[in-house]
């Protein structure tokens, strides 16, 4: 698989790349110095699930477009999950705020009743 990637990168004019596995895959790509300017260095990060493919494992017949599509889908799914988590937290906060409002309303009614009782007792004592 390395040789396929190296060949594809060479065809694109990319002279050197390094693959370092970790929690995600980091590929540093260096293009050759040209008359148009100095060498360019770019970095590509891929999820860990694709590391084994670039190290020669797994399904070698996977096309780059398919790999990129799956990577994009994974990123979109990750973003959707993150949005759902934030919505869940927001809903929990909204529910907590509503509970506090309900408790405050109940306390207001309790205090109002207590004041009415105290006022009526005060009137009776004055008589």
Coordinates of C-alpha atoms in Angstrom, one line a residue:
X1 CA 0.0 0.0 0.0
X2 CA 2.9 2.4 0.8
X3 CA 4.2 1.9 -2.8
X4 CA 0.8 2.7 -4.2
X5 CA 0.6 5.9 -2.2
X6 CA 4.2 6.8 -3.0
X7 CA 3.5 6.3 -6.7
X8 CA 0.3 8.4 -6.6
X9 CA 2.1 11.2 -4.8
X10 CA 5.1 11.0 -7.2
X11 CA 2.7 11.4 -10.1
X12 CA 1.3 14.5 -8.4
X13 CA 4.8 15.9 -8.1
X14 CA 5.2 15.2 -4.4
X15 CA 8.7 14.2 -3.6
X16 CA 8.5 13.0 0.0
X17 CA 5.9 11.9 2.6
X18 CA 6.0 10.5 6.1
X19 CA 3.3 8.5 7.8
X20 CA 3.2 8.5 11.6
X21 CA 0.5 6.5 13.3
X22 CA -1.1 7.7 16.5
X23 CA -4.6 8.4 17.6
X24 CA -4.9 9.8 14.1
X25 CA -2.8 9.4 11.0
X26 CA -0.5 12.3 10.1
X27 CA 1.0 12.5 6.6
X28 CA 3.5 15.3 6.0
X29 CA 3.8 16.0 2.3
X30 CA 6.7 18.0 0.8
X31 CA 6.6 19.2 -2.8
X32 CA 9.8 19.8 -4.7
X33 CA 11.3 23.3 -5.1
X34 CA 10.3 24.7 -8.4
X35 CA 11.0 27.8 -10.5
X36 CA 7.6 29.1 -9.2
X37 CA 8.6 29.0 -5.6
X38 CA 10.0 27.2 -2.6
X39 CA 9.0 23.7 -1.5
X40 CA 5.6 23.5 0.0
X41 CA 4.8 21.4 3.1
X42 CA 1.3 20.2 3.7
X43 CA -0.2 18.0 6.4
X44 CA -3.1 15.6 6.1
X45 CA -4.8 14.1 9.2
X46 CA -6.8 11.0 8.8
X47 CA -8.8 9.2 11.5
X48 CA -7.1 6.2 13.2
X49 CA -9.5 3.8 11.5
X50 CA -7.7 4.4 8.2
X51 CA -4.1 4.0 9.5
X52 CA -4.1 0.2 8.8
X53 CA -5.0 0.9 5.2
X54 CA -2.0 3.1 4.6
X55 CA 0.3 0.6 6.3
X56 CA -0.8 -2.2 3.9
X57 CA -3.5 -3.8 5.9
X58 CA -7.2 -4.2 5.2
X59 CA -8.9 -3.7 1.9
X60 CA -6.2 -2.7 -0.7
X61 CA -8.8 -2.3 -3.4
X62 CA -10.4 0.7 -1.7
X63 CA -10.2 3.7 -4.0
X64 CA -9.0 7.1 -2.7
X65 CA -12.3 8.7 -3.6
X66 CA -14.1 6.0 -1.6
X67 CA -11.7 6.4 1.3
X68 CA -12.2 10.2 1.2
X69 CA -16.0 9.8 1.0
X70 CA -16.0 7.5 4.1
X71 CA -13.7 9.9 5.9
X72 CA -16.0 12.8 5.1
X73 CA -19.0 10.7 6.2
X74 CA -17.2 9.9 9.5
X75 CA -16.5 13.6 10.1
X76 CA -20.1 14.5 9.3
X77 CA -21.3 11.7 11.7
X78 CA -18.9 13.0 14.4
X79 CA -20.2 16.5 14.0
X80 CA -23.8 15.3 14.1
X81 CA -23.0 13.4 17.3
X82 CA -21.4 16.5 18.8
X83 CA -24.4 18.6 17.9
X84 CA -26.7 16.1 19.5
X85 CA -24.6 16.2 22.7
X86 CA -24.8 20.0 22.7
X87 CA -28.6 19.9 22.1
X88 CA -28.9 17.3 24.9
X89 CA -26.9 19.6 27.3
X90 CA -29.0 22.6 26.2
X91 CA -32.2 20.7 26.8
X92 CA -31.0 19.6 30.2
X93 CA -30.2 23.2 31.1
X94 CA -33.6 24.3 29.8
X95 CA -35.3 21.6 31.9
X96 CA -33.3 22.7 35.0
X97 CA -34.2 26.3 34.4
X98 CA -37.9 25.4 34.1
X99 CA -37.7 23.4 37.3
X100 CA -36.1 26.4 39.1
X101 CA -38.9 28.6 37.8
X102 CA -41.5 26.2 39.0
X103 CA -39.9 26.0 42.4
X104 CA -39.7 29.8 42.6
X105 CA -43.4 30.0 41.7
X106 CA -44.3 27.5 44.3
X107 CA -42.2 29.4 46.9
X108 CA -43.9 32.7 45.9
X109 CA -47.4 31.1 46.4
X110 CA -46.2 29.6 49.7
X111 CA -44.9 33.0 50.9
X112 CA -48.1 34.8 49.6
X113 CA -50.2 32.3 51.6
X114 CA -48.0 32.8 54.7
X115 CA -48.3 36.6 54.4
X116 CA -52.1 36.4 54.1
X117 CA -52.3 34.1 57.2
X118 CA -50.0 36.5 59.1
X119 CA -52.1 39.5 58.0
X120 CA -55.4 37.8 59.1
X121 CA -53.9 36.9 62.4
X122 CA -52.7 40.4 62.9
X123 CA -56.2 41.7 62.2
X124 CA -57.6 39.3 64.8
X125 CA -55.1 40.4 67.4
X126 CA -56.0 44.0 66.9
X127 CA -59.7 43.3 67.5

